[in-house]
Amino acid sequence: MIHEALSRDIVGAAMVVLNELKPGLDEKLYERAMIIELKHCGHSVSVQSAFPVSYRGELIWTWPFS
């Protein structure tokens, strides 16, 4: 695997977050916790960038949707 160490860190961080927060919360909360956990492990993390989505010239979505 090309990025074996990074993959291991990501899966490990996900397990730490899930064990701490437990299942059933909003996805955004897990995302924010993952950012904190990965930074705690020494990784540089960038968050999702916002961008508009239009259909026939009308705005239908701004990602990430809040």
PDB file of C-alpha atoms in Angstrom:
ATOM      1  CA  MET A   1       0.000   0.000   0.000  1.00  0.00           C
ATOM      2  CA  ILE A   2       1.425   3.373  -1.011  1.00  0.00           C
ATOM      3  CA  HIS A   3       0.163   5.361   1.981  1.00  0.00           C
ATOM      4  CA  GLU A   4       0.002   2.596   4.558  1.00  0.00           C
ATOM      5  CA  ALA A   5       1.113   4.727   7.512  1.00  0.00           C
ATOM      6  CA  LEU A   6      -1.303   7.543   6.659  1.00  0.00           C
ATOM      7  CA  SER A   7      -4.162   5.074   6.170  1.00  0.00           C
ATOM      8  CA  ARG A   8      -3.377   3.486   9.523  1.00  0.00           C
ATOM      9  CA  ASP A   9      -3.413   6.914  11.223  1.00  0.00           C
ATOM     10  CA  ILE A  10      -6.741   7.855   9.633  1.00  0.00           C
ATOM     11  CA  VAL A  11      -8.433   4.585  10.596  1.00  0.00           C
ATOM     12  CA  GLY A  12      -6.950   4.825  14.078  1.00  0.00           C
ATOM     13  CA  ALA A  13      -8.188   8.385  14.490  1.00  0.00           C
ATOM     14  CA  ALA A  14     -11.643   7.341  13.321  1.00  0.00           C
ATOM     15  CA  MET A  15     -11.745   4.572  15.908  1.00  0.00           C
ATOM     16  CA  VAL A  16     -10.655   6.950  18.681  1.00  0.00           C
ATOM     17  CA  VAL A  17     -13.346   9.465  17.683  1.00  0.00           C
ATOM     18  CA  LEU A  18     -16.075   6.821  17.418  1.00  0.00           C
ATOM     19  CA  ASN A  19     -15.142   5.277  20.767  1.00  0.00           C
ATOM     20  CA  GLU A  20     -15.228   8.701  22.414  1.00  0.00           C
ATOM     21  CA  LEU A  21     -18.385  10.120  20.810  1.00  0.00           C
ATOM     22  CA  LYS A  22     -20.315   6.859  20.177  1.00  0.00           C
ATOM     23  CA  PRO A  23     -22.627   6.297  17.180  1.00  0.00           C
ATOM     24  CA  GLY A  24     -25.689   8.377  16.360  1.00  0.00           C
ATOM     25  CA  LEU A  25     -24.423  11.954  16.165  1.00  0.00           C
ATOM     26  CA  ASP A  26     -24.511  14.299  13.196  1.00  0.00           C
ATOM     27  CA  GLU A  27     -21.783  13.633  10.605  1.00  0.00           C
ATOM     28  CA  LYS A  28     -20.409  17.171  10.982  1.00  0.00           C
ATOM     29  CA  LEU A  29     -19.544  16.488  14.627  1.00  0.00           C
ATOM     30  CA  TYR A  30     -17.481  13.441  13.658  1.00  0.00           C
ATOM     31  CA  GLU A  31     -15.790  15.461  10.916  1.00  0.00           C
ATOM     32  CA  ARG A  32     -14.767  18.180  13.370  1.00  0.00           C
ATOM     33  CA  ALA A  33     -13.575  15.604  15.901  1.00  0.00           C
ATOM     34  CA  MET A  34     -11.528  13.854  13.182  1.00  0.00           C
ATOM     35  CA  ILE A  35      -9.826  17.139  12.340  1.00  0.00           C
ATOM     36  CA  ILE A  36      -8.893  17.604  15.996  1.00  0.00           C
ATOM     37  CA  GLU A  37      -7.692  14.013  16.350  1.00  0.00           C
ATOM     38  CA  LEU A  38      -5.605  14.056  13.161  1.00  0.00           C
ATOM     39  CA  LYS A  39      -3.998  17.363  14.169  1.00  0.00           C
ATOM     40  CA  HIS A  40      -3.303  15.848  17.597  1.00  0.00           C
ATOM     41  CA  CYS A  41      -1.471  13.034  15.767  1.00  0.00           C
ATOM     42  CA  GLY A  42       0.694  15.622  13.986  1.00  0.00           C
ATOM     43  CA  HIS A  43      -1.054  15.736  10.609  1.00  0.00           C
ATOM     44  CA  SER A  44      -1.793  18.854   8.618  1.00  0.00           C
ATOM     45  CA  VAL A  45      -5.530  18.904   7.905  1.00  0.00           C
ATOM     46  CA  SER A  46      -7.578  21.153   5.651  1.00  0.00           C
ATOM     47  CA  VAL A  47     -11.340  21.380   5.977  1.00  0.00           C
ATOM     48  CA  GLN A  48     -13.941  21.214   3.248  1.00  0.00           C
ATOM     49  CA  SER A  49     -14.051  24.271   1.026  1.00  0.00           C
ATOM     50  CA  ALA A  50     -17.370  25.929   0.318  1.00  0.00           C
ATOM     51  CA  PHE A  51     -18.571  26.129  -3.273  1.00  0.00           C
ATOM     52  CA  PRO A  52     -21.924  26.943  -4.875  1.00  0.00           C
ATOM     53  CA  VAL A  53     -23.921  24.516  -7.017  1.00  0.00           C
ATOM     54  CA  SER A  54     -26.311  25.958  -9.583  1.00  0.00           C
ATOM     55  CA  TYR A  55     -28.975  24.442 -11.801  1.00  0.00           C
ATOM     56  CA  ARG A  56     -30.202  26.413 -14.791  1.00  0.00           C
ATOM     57  CA  GLY A  57     -28.575  29.508 -13.375  1.00  0.00           C
ATOM     58  CA  GLU A  58     -30.181  29.245  -9.936  1.00  0.00           C
ATOM     59  CA  LEU A  59     -28.288  28.473  -6.750  1.00  0.00           C
ATOM     60  CA  ILE A  60     -29.529  25.171  -5.320  1.00  0.00           C
ATOM     61  CA  TRP A  61     -26.792  24.301  -2.854  1.00  0.00           C
ATOM     62  CA  THR A  62     -23.786  25.734  -1.089  1.00  0.00           C
ATOM     63  CA  TRP A  63     -21.364  23.001  -0.101  1.00  0.00           C
ATOM     64  CA  PRO A  64     -20.771  22.234   2.632  1.00  0.00           C
ATOM     65  CA  PHE A  65     -24.453  22.634   3.376  1.00  0.00           C
ATOM     66  CA  SER A  66     -25.111  24.015   6.826  1.00  0.00           C
TER      67      SER A  66
END
